Amino acid sequence: MTVKKTFEEINEKIRKGNAVVVTAEELADIVEEKGISDATKYVDVVTTATFGPMCSTGAFLNFGHSDPPIRMEKVELDNVNAYAGIAAVDAYIGATETSKDRDIEYGGAHVICNLIDGKKVHLKAYSRGTDCYPRKELDTYITKDTINEAYLFNPRNCYQNYSAAANTSDRTLYTYMGVLQPCLGNVNYSTSGELSPLLKDPYLRTIGIGTKIFLAGAEGYVSWQGTQFASGKPRGENGIPLSNACTLAVIGNLKEMSTDYIQPAVFEKYGVSMFVGIGIPIPVLDSDLLSNLSVRNKDIYANILDYSVQSNNKPVLAQCSYEELRSGYVSIEGKKIKTSPLTSLYKSREIAQVLKGWVAEKGFTLQPPIAAFPKDVSLKSLGKRGS
Amino acid sequence: MRRCTHCGACTAACIRGALKIDAKSGTVSYDESLCTYCNACIKACPARALTNTNQIRRPYVSGERLSETYESR
Ligand code: SF4
Ligand code: SF4
């Protein structure tokens, strides 16, 4: 008999505190022991997680009005520009913006973390002055407790797979994929493999607008498809895309977050980015979904791209499994090449465990998608337009 | 000074193999016998968890001396 469960049935179990919740890594062992059918009956929720550098991260802040009031046209936080072209005292601080005085050693990501930690942040604002907002300059200090709203809104996080990077040129490359040694000296890869959220529900059956998630230590939500969402990318037999595919836009209350689960990331000769911790609980609705959830690293593949080619279309040097990437070495044309991750498996595991505790013991119920994401979306590019 | 997250980015910069990530535990370990104190790892650490002192050029993680099996928490 085929097993089917609904979000409501699973949520009822969560409310009663008797849902069976396991991490995606733990599930793989359960499936090996019980088989797909029995595991589908037994497990209710599988937690997935990732903690990797995600550039498309930032926060909306509302500072509250000063007296006399100012219509902020230019805003700096600790000498980092925030975008103020929104409303009088609203701004968006992007993680990758760098500071005027400390360059890439301090950026929007650092400002966000200092706010989360409750530290004072230096606010400077400028305006031309209007009849209703006469003030022209403001110089003060804020903390997360002195301002109104502070919420993280990340337009593109949680990539479903990401191609690995290597370098065939004769010079070292410094990239957002880390240091790439010359002459195929190493391969760097991202994603947490078999723990990674969108690799485990490859067709996003349970993830859509409104999905409740773990975001940087707080409860957050999926708010939209992420930018550069590409659900139409080629997939393997198990439904998993072989390269960068779907993404999520996520939102959550910065004031409740913890820098244990979100950190600035500074990439040498590149710039600032941000490690963002995301966990997504996936309900076991049927055996098809459970099969997806139990896919192991050996069956998840990524392309290895040559970053020495300065084009948006980088040649694929090889394809390999996350099991190979994780082993420390991959082989390209018979050569054994060292691999290094950029996404922390250690922290991803920690997040999957914390989220498991939330669902199993703290009544963290699952929100069915309010709307599903579009299928077969392909990416547009600027191509060779412009000069 | 931020904490090491065991992301593994420093292992890409260390061409000596002194910094390695364990496939099972996902944690980074350091073998001083292979370290040439080149400090490439320090600049490559996105978390800025690695430092050195002027006197001893050995890398330190999150303010503590790197040991062969370090746990930064
Ligand atoms: S020392 Fe830095 S680069 Fe190395 S694993 Fe820790 S945080 Fe990552
Ligand atoms: S200082 Fe030592 S551990 Fe760091 S990159 Fe150089 S050899 Fe490797």
Coordinates of C-alpha atoms and ligand atoms in Angstrom, one line a residue:
Chain A
M1 CA 0.0 0.0 0.0
T2 CA 1.4 3.4 -0.9
V3 CA 1.9 5.7 2.0
K4 CA 0.7 9.3 1.7
K5 CA 0.8 12.0 4.4
T6 CA -0.5 15.5 4.3
F7 CA 1.1 18.7 5.8
E8 CA -1.9 18.8 8.2
E9 CA -1.4 15.2 9.5
I10 CA 2.3 15.9 10.0
N11 CA 1.6 19.2 11.7
E12 CA -0.8 17.5 14.1
K13 CA 2.0 15.1 15.1
I14 CA 4.4 18.1 15.6
R15 CA 1.9 19.9 17.8
K16 CA 1.5 16.7 19.9
G17 CA 5.3 16.3 20.1
N18 CA 5.3 12.8 18.5
A19 CA 6.6 13.5 14.9
V20 CA 9.6 11.5 13.9
V21 CA 12.2 14.1 12.7
V22 CA 15.6 13.2 11.4
T23 CA 18.3 15.1 9.5
A24 CA 19.0 14.3 5.8
E25 CA 22.2 12.5 6.8
E26 CA 20.4 10.4 9.4
L27 CA 17.7 9.5 6.9
A28 CA 20.1 7.9 4.6
D29 CA 21.0 5.4 7.3
I30 CA 17.4 4.7 8.1
V31 CA 16.6 4.1 4.5
E32 CA 19.5 1.6 4.3
E33 CA 18.1 -0.2 7.2
K34 CA 14.3 -0.1 6.6
G35 CA 13.9 0.5 2.8
I36 CA 12.0 3.3 1.2
S37 CA 8.5 2.1 2.0
D38 CA 8.9 1.5 5.7
A39 CA 11.1 4.7 6.0
T40 CA 8.2 6.7 4.4
K41 CA 5.8 5.4 7.1
Y42 CA 8.3 5.9 9.9
V43 CA 9.8 9.4 9.2
D44 CA 7.6 12.5 9.2
V45 CA 10.1 15.4 8.7
V46 CA 13.6 15.6 7.3
T47 CA 15.8 18.6 8.1
T48 CA 18.2 20.0 5.6
A49 CA 20.7 22.8 6.0
T50 CA 23.5 24.8 4.5
F51 CA 26.1 27.4 5.8
G52 CA 27.9 28.9 2.8
P53 CA 28.9 32.2 1.4
M54 CA 25.8 33.9 -0.2
C55 CA 26.5 37.3 -1.7
S56 CA 22.9 38.3 -2.3
T57 CA 22.2 39.1 1.3
G58 CA 21.2 42.3 3.1
A59 CA 18.8 44.0 5.5
F60 CA 16.1 46.6 5.5
L61 CA 16.2 49.0 8.4
N62 CA 13.9 51.7 9.6
F63 CA 15.7 54.1 11.8
G64 CA 12.7 56.1 13.2
H65 CA 12.4 59.9 12.7
S66 CA 14.7 62.5 14.3
D67 CA 13.4 65.9 15.5
P68 CA 13.5 68.0 13.3
P69 CA 13.0 65.2 10.8
I70 CA 15.3 64.3 7.8
R71 CA 14.5 62.7 4.5
M72 CA 17.6 60.6 4.2
E73 CA 19.0 60.6 0.7
K74 CA 22.4 59.2 1.5
V75 CA 23.0 56.9 4.4
E76 CA 26.3 55.5 5.8
L77 CA 26.5 52.9 8.5
D78 CA 30.0 52.6 10.0
N79 CA 31.2 54.2 6.8
V80 CA 29.5 51.7 4.6
N81 CA 27.0 53.0 2.1
A82 CA 23.4 51.8 2.5
Y83 CA 20.8 52.4 -0.2
A84 CA 18.5 55.1 0.9
G85 CA 16.3 55.8 -2.2
I86 CA 13.3 54.1 -0.5
A87 CA 11.7 56.4 2.0
A88 CA 12.7 59.1 4.5
V89 CA 14.2 56.8 7.2
D90 CA 14.3 53.4 5.4
A91 CA 17.5 52.0 4.0
Y92 CA 18.8 48.7 2.7
I93 CA 22.3 47.6 3.7
G94 CA 23.8 45.1 1.3
A95 CA 26.3 42.6 2.6
T96 CA 28.8 43.1 -0.2
E97 CA 29.1 46.9 0.1
T98 CA 32.6 47.8 1.3
S99 CA 33.5 50.5 3.7
K100 CA 35.1 53.9 2.8
D101 CA 37.9 53.5 5.2
R102 CA 38.6 49.8 5.7
D103 CA 37.9 48.6 2.1
I104 CA 37.0 44.9 2.0
E105 CA 38.0 44.2 5.6
Y106 CA 34.7 45.8 6.7
G107 CA 31.5 45.8 4.8
G108 CA 27.8 45.5 4.9
A109 CA 28.1 42.0 6.2
H110 CA 30.0 43.3 9.2
V111 CA 27.4 46.0 9.9
I112 CA 24.7 43.4 9.8
C113 CA 26.6 41.2 12.3
N114 CA 27.3 44.1 14.6
L115 CA 23.6 45.0 14.6
I116 CA 22.7 41.3 15.4
D117 CA 25.2 41.3 18.2
G118 CA 23.6 44.4 19.7
K119 CA 26.6 46.6 19.1
K120 CA 26.5 50.3 18.4
V121 CA 26.6 51.3 14.7
H122 CA 27.5 54.8 13.5
L123 CA 24.7 56.3 11.4
K124 CA 25.4 59.3 9.1
A125 CA 22.7 60.7 6.9
Y126 CA 22.5 63.5 4.4
S127 CA 19.6 65.3 2.7
R128 CA 19.0 68.5 0.6
G129 CA 16.2 69.4 3.1
T130 CA 12.6 70.0 2.3
D131 CA 9.8 72.0 3.9
C132 CA 8.4 68.8 5.5
Y133 CA 11.9 67.3 6.3
P134 CA 14.1 70.4 7.0
R135 CA 17.1 68.6 8.5
K136 CA 20.1 68.3 6.2
E137 CA 22.5 66.1 8.2
L138 CA 22.4 63.6 11.0
D139 CA 25.3 61.9 12.9
T140 CA 24.3 59.5 15.6
Y141 CA 24.6 55.9 16.8
I142 CA 22.0 53.2 16.6
T143 CA 21.6 49.6 17.9
K144 CA 19.0 47.0 16.9
D145 CA 17.0 48.0 20.0
T146 CA 16.8 51.8 19.1
I147 CA 15.5 51.3 15.6
N148 CA 12.1 50.1 14.4
E149 CA 12.2 47.3 11.9
A150 CA 15.4 45.4 11.0
Y151 CA 14.9 42.4 8.8
L152 CA 17.1 40.4 6.6
F153 CA 15.9 40.2 3.1
N154 CA 18.1 38.1 0.8
P155 CA 17.2 38.2 -2.9
R156 CA 19.2 35.1 -3.7
N157 CA 20.3 32.4 -1.2
C158 CA 20.4 28.7 -1.0
Y159 CA 21.5 27.7 -4.5
Q160 CA 20.3 24.4 -5.7
N161 CA 23.7 22.9 -6.6
Y162 CA 26.7 25.1 -7.6
S163 CA 29.4 24.3 -10.1
A164 CA 32.9 23.6 -8.6
A165 CA 35.8 25.8 -9.6
A166 CA 39.3 25.1 -10.9
N167 CA 42.0 27.1 -12.7
T168 CA 44.1 25.8 -15.7
S169 CA 46.1 29.1 -16.1
D170 CA 49.6 29.6 -14.8
R171 CA 48.7 32.2 -12.2
T172 CA 46.8 32.0 -8.9
L173 CA 43.2 33.3 -9.1
Y174 CA 41.5 34.9 -6.2
T175 CA 37.7 34.5 -6.6
Y176 CA 34.5 34.3 -4.7
M177 CA 35.1 30.5 -4.9
G178 CA 38.3 31.0 -2.9
V179 CA 41.9 30.7 -3.9
L180 CA 42.4 28.7 -7.1
Q181 CA 45.9 27.5 -7.5
P182 CA 47.5 27.6 -11.0
C183 CA 47.8 24.6 -13.3
L184 CA 44.8 22.7 -11.8
G185 CA 46.3 22.9 -8.4
N186 CA 43.0 22.5 -6.6
V187 CA 39.2 22.3 -7.0
N188 CA 36.9 24.3 -4.7
Y189 CA 33.3 23.5 -4.2
S190 CA 30.3 24.9 -2.5
T191 CA 26.9 23.4 -1.2
S192 CA 26.5 21.0 1.6
G193 CA 25.8 18.1 -0.8
E194 CA 23.3 15.5 0.7
L195 CA 22.3 18.0 3.4
S196 CA 21.6 20.9 1.1
P197 CA 17.9 21.9 1.1
L198 CA 17.1 22.3 -2.6
L199 CA 19.0 19.2 -3.6
K200 CA 16.7 17.1 -1.4
D201 CA 13.4 18.3 -2.9
P202 CA 14.7 18.8 -6.4
Y203 CA 11.3 19.8 -8.0
L204 CA 10.4 22.1 -5.0
R205 CA 7.2 20.2 -4.2
T206 CA 7.2 21.4 -0.6
I207 CA 9.2 24.6 -0.9
G208 CA 7.5 27.7 -2.2
I209 CA 6.3 31.1 -1.1
G210 CA 5.6 31.1 2.6
T211 CA 7.7 28.1 3.6
K212 CA 8.9 28.4 7.2
I213 CA 12.6 28.0 7.6
F214 CA 15.6 28.4 9.9
L215 CA 17.3 31.6 8.9
A216 CA 20.5 32.6 10.7
G217 CA 19.2 31.3 14.1
A218 CA 15.7 32.8 13.8
E219 CA 12.4 31.7 12.3
G220 CA 12.3 33.0 8.7
Y221 CA 10.3 32.5 5.5
V222 CA 10.8 31.9 1.8
S223 CA 9.3 35.1 0.3
W224 CA 9.8 34.5 -3.4
Q225 CA 11.8 32.6 -5.9
G226 CA 15.4 33.8 -5.7
T227 CA 17.0 35.9 -8.4
Q228 CA 18.6 33.9 -11.2
F229 CA 16.1 31.2 -10.5
A230 CA 16.6 28.6 -13.2
S231 CA 14.3 25.6 -12.7
G232 CA 14.7 24.5 -16.4
K233 CA 18.4 23.5 -16.0
P234 CA 19.3 20.0 -17.2
R235 CA 18.8 17.4 -14.5
G236 CA 20.2 13.9 -13.8
E237 CA 18.0 10.8 -13.6
N238 CA 17.3 11.5 -10.0
G239 CA 15.9 14.9 -10.8
I240 CA 18.8 16.8 -9.4
P241 CA 20.2 19.6 -11.6
L242 CA 23.8 19.3 -12.6
S243 CA 24.6 23.0 -12.2
N244 CA 23.4 26.2 -10.5
A245 CA 19.6 26.0 -10.8
C246 CA 16.9 27.1 -8.3
T247 CA 17.4 29.8 -5.6
L248 CA 15.3 31.3 -2.8
A249 CA 14.6 34.8 -1.7
V250 CA 14.3 34.6 2.1
I251 CA 13.2 37.0 4.9
G252 CA 13.5 37.0 8.7
N253 CA 13.7 39.2 11.8
L254 CA 17.4 40.3 12.1
K255 CA 16.7 41.2 15.8
E256 CA 16.2 37.5 16.6
M257 CA 19.2 36.2 14.7
S258 CA 22.5 34.9 16.1
T259 CA 26.0 35.4 14.7
D260 CA 26.6 31.8 15.4
Y261 CA 24.6 31.2 12.2
I262 CA 25.5 34.2 10.1
Q263 CA 29.0 35.7 9.6
P264 CA 30.9 38.1 7.3
A265 CA 33.1 36.4 4.7
V266 CA 36.0 38.3 3.2
F267 CA 37.5 36.8 0.0
E268 CA 41.0 37.9 -0.8
K269 CA 41.3 40.3 -3.7
Y270 CA 37.6 39.9 -4.3
G271 CA 35.4 41.5 -1.6
V272 CA 32.9 41.0 1.1
S273 CA 30.3 38.3 1.2
M274 CA 28.3 36.6 3.9
F275 CA 28.0 33.1 5.3
V276 CA 24.3 32.6 5.9
G277 CA 22.9 29.6 7.8
I278 CA 19.6 28.2 6.3
G279 CA 17.7 25.2 7.4
I280 CA 14.6 23.8 5.7
P281 CA 12.3 21.1 7.2
I282 CA 10.9 18.9 4.4
P283 CA 7.7 16.8 5.2
V284 CA 7.7 13.2 4.0
L285 CA 4.5 13.3 1.9
D286 CA 5.1 10.1 0.0
S287 CA 7.7 7.6 -1.1
D288 CA 8.7 9.6 -4.1
L289 CA 9.7 12.5 -1.9
L290 CA 11.4 10.2 0.5
S291 CA 13.5 8.7 -2.4
N292 CA 14.6 12.3 -3.2
L293 CA 15.4 13.0 0.4
S294 CA 17.5 9.9 0.7
V295 CA 19.8 10.6 -2.3
R296 CA 23.4 10.4 -1.1
N297 CA 26.5 12.3 -2.1
K298 CA 27.6 9.6 -4.5
D299 CA 24.5 10.4 -6.7
I300 CA 24.7 14.2 -6.6
Y301 CA 26.9 15.6 -9.3
A302 CA 28.5 18.9 -10.0
N303 CA 30.4 20.3 -13.0
I304 CA 33.9 21.6 -12.5
L305 CA 34.4 24.9 -14.3
D306 CA 37.6 26.5 -15.5
Y307 CA 37.7 30.0 -13.9
S308 CA 40.7 31.0 -15.9
V309 CA 38.4 31.6 -18.8
Q310 CA 37.1 35.1 -18.3
S311 CA 33.7 34.6 -19.8
N312 CA 30.3 34.0 -18.4
N313 CA 30.4 30.7 -20.2
K314 CA 33.2 28.8 -18.5
P315 CA 34.3 25.5 -20.0
V316 CA 33.3 22.3 -18.0
L317 CA 36.5 20.5 -17.2
A318 CA 34.9 17.5 -15.6
Q319 CA 31.9 16.3 -13.7
C320 CA 32.1 14.6 -10.4
S321 CA 30.0 13.5 -7.4
Y322 CA 29.9 15.2 -4.0
E323 CA 31.3 11.9 -2.6
E324 CA 34.4 12.5 -4.7
L325 CA 34.6 16.2 -3.8
R326 CA 34.2 15.4 -0.1
S327 CA 36.9 12.7 -0.2
G328 CA 39.5 15.4 -0.6
Y329 CA 40.5 14.6 -4.2
V330 CA 39.0 14.4 -7.6
S331 CA 40.5 13.1 -10.8
I332 CA 40.6 15.3 -13.9
E333 CA 42.1 13.6 -17.0
G334 CA 43.9 11.2 -14.8
K335 CA 45.4 13.8 -12.5
K336 CA 44.6 13.6 -8.8
I337 CA 43.5 17.1 -7.6
K338 CA 43.0 18.3 -4.1
T339 CA 39.5 19.6 -3.2
S340 CA 38.4 22.2 -0.7
P341 CA 34.9 23.2 0.4
L342 CA 33.6 26.7 1.0
T343 CA 30.3 25.7 2.6
S344 CA 30.8 24.5 6.2
L345 CA 29.6 20.9 6.6
Y346 CA 30.3 21.3 10.3
K347 CA 27.9 24.3 10.7
S348 CA 25.4 22.8 8.2
R349 CA 25.1 19.7 10.4
E350 CA 24.7 21.9 13.5
I351 CA 21.8 23.8 11.8
A352 CA 20.1 20.6 10.7
Q353 CA 20.3 19.4 14.3
V354 CA 19.0 22.6 15.8
L355 CA 16.1 22.7 13.3
K356 CA 15.4 19.0 14.1
G357 CA 15.0 20.1 17.8
W358 CA 12.7 22.9 16.8
V359 CA 10.4 20.6 14.9
A360 CA 10.5 17.6 17.2
E361 CA 10.3 19.5 20.5
K362 CA 9.3 23.1 20.1
G363 CA 6.2 22.8 17.9
F364 CA 7.8 24.3 14.8
T365 CA 5.1 23.3 12.3
L366 CA 5.5 23.3 8.5
Q367 CA 3.8 25.8 6.2
P368 CA 2.6 24.4 2.9
P369 CA 3.7 26.7 0.0
I370 CA 1.2 29.5 -0.5
A371 CA 2.2 29.5 -4.2
A372 CA 4.5 27.2 -6.0
F373 CA 7.5 28.4 -8.1
P374 CA 7.4 28.3 -11.9
K375 CA 8.8 25.3 -13.8
D376 CA 11.2 25.3 -16.7
V377 CA 12.5 28.8 -16.2
S378 CA 15.7 29.6 -18.1
L379 CA 18.2 32.4 -17.5
K380 CA 18.4 35.5 -19.5
S381 CA 21.8 37.3 -19.9
L382 CA 23.1 40.6 -21.2
G383 CA 25.2 38.6 -23.6
K384 CA 27.5 40.6 -25.8
R385 CA 25.4 43.8 -25.6
G386 CA 26.9 47.0 -24.5
S387 CA 30.5 48.1 -24.6
Chain B
M1 CA 38.2 38.1 16.0
R2 CA 35.5 35.8 14.6
R3 CA 35.2 32.1 15.2
C4 CA 36.4 29.4 12.7
T5 CA 33.4 27.9 11.0
H6 CA 35.3 24.9 9.5
C7 CA 34.3 26.1 6.0
G8 CA 37.6 24.7 4.6
A9 CA 38.6 27.7 2.5
C10 CA 42.0 27.9 4.1
T11 CA 42.8 24.4 3.0
A12 CA 42.7 25.6 -0.6
A13 CA 45.4 28.2 0.1
C14 CA 47.7 25.8 1.9
I15 CA 49.8 24.2 -0.8
R16 CA 51.8 22.3 1.8
G17 CA 48.9 20.2 3.0
A18 CA 49.4 21.4 6.6
L19 CA 45.7 22.4 6.8
K20 CA 43.3 19.6 5.9
I21 CA 39.6 19.0 6.2
D22 CA 38.5 15.7 7.5
A23 CA 35.9 14.1 5.1
K24 CA 33.9 12.5 7.9
S25 CA 33.8 15.1 10.7
G26 CA 34.0 18.1 8.3
T27 CA 36.5 19.8 10.7
V28 CA 39.9 21.3 9.7
S29 CA 43.1 20.0 11.2
Y30 CA 46.6 21.4 11.2
D31 CA 49.9 19.6 11.0
E32 CA 52.7 21.9 12.1
S33 CA 55.4 19.6 10.7
L34 CA 54.2 20.4 7.2
C35 CA 53.7 24.2 7.8
T36 CA 56.3 26.6 6.3
Y37 CA 54.7 29.6 8.1
C38 CA 53.9 31.2 4.7
N39 CA 50.7 32.6 6.1
A40 CA 48.8 32.2 2.9
C41 CA 46.0 30.7 4.9
I42 CA 45.6 33.8 7.0
K43 CA 44.6 36.0 4.0
A44 CA 42.4 33.2 2.6
C45 CA 40.3 32.7 5.7
P46 CA 37.0 34.4 4.9
A47 CA 35.9 34.4 8.5
R48 CA 39.2 36.2 9.5
A49 CA 39.5 33.6 12.2
L50 CA 43.3 33.0 11.5
T51 CA 46.0 35.4 12.7
N52 CA 49.6 35.3 13.5
T53 CA 51.9 37.2 15.9
N54 CA 54.9 39.1 14.8
Q55 CA 57.2 37.0 16.9
I56 CA 55.9 33.6 16.0
R57 CA 54.7 33.4 12.4
R58 CA 52.6 30.3 13.1
P59 CA 48.9 30.7 12.3
Y60 CA 46.5 31.0 15.2
V61 CA 42.9 30.2 14.9
S62 CA 40.3 32.3 16.7
G63 CA 43.1 33.6 19.0
E64 CA 44.3 30.1 20.0
R65 CA 47.4 28.3 18.8
L66 CA 46.5 25.8 16.1
S67 CA 46.8 22.3 17.3
E68 CA 46.9 19.1 15.3
T69 CA 43.2 18.5 15.8
Y70 CA 41.6 21.8 16.6
E71 CA 38.1 22.4 17.6
S72 CA 37.5 26.1 17.6
R73 CA 34.3 26.2 19.5
Ligands
SF4_1 S1 40.3 28.9 9.7 FE1 39.0 30.2 8.4 S2 39.1 29.4 6.3 FE2 39.9 27.8 7.7 S3 38.1 26.5 8.1 FE3 38.2 28.1 9.8 S4 36.9 29.8 9.1 FE4 37.3 28.5 7.3
SF4_2 S1 51.1 29.2 7.1 FE1 51.3 26.9 7.3 S2 49.2 26.3 7.4 FE2 49.1 28.4 6.6 S3 49.1 28.2 4.4 FE3 51.3 28.4 5.0 S4 52.0 26.3 5.2 FE4 49.7 26.2 5.2

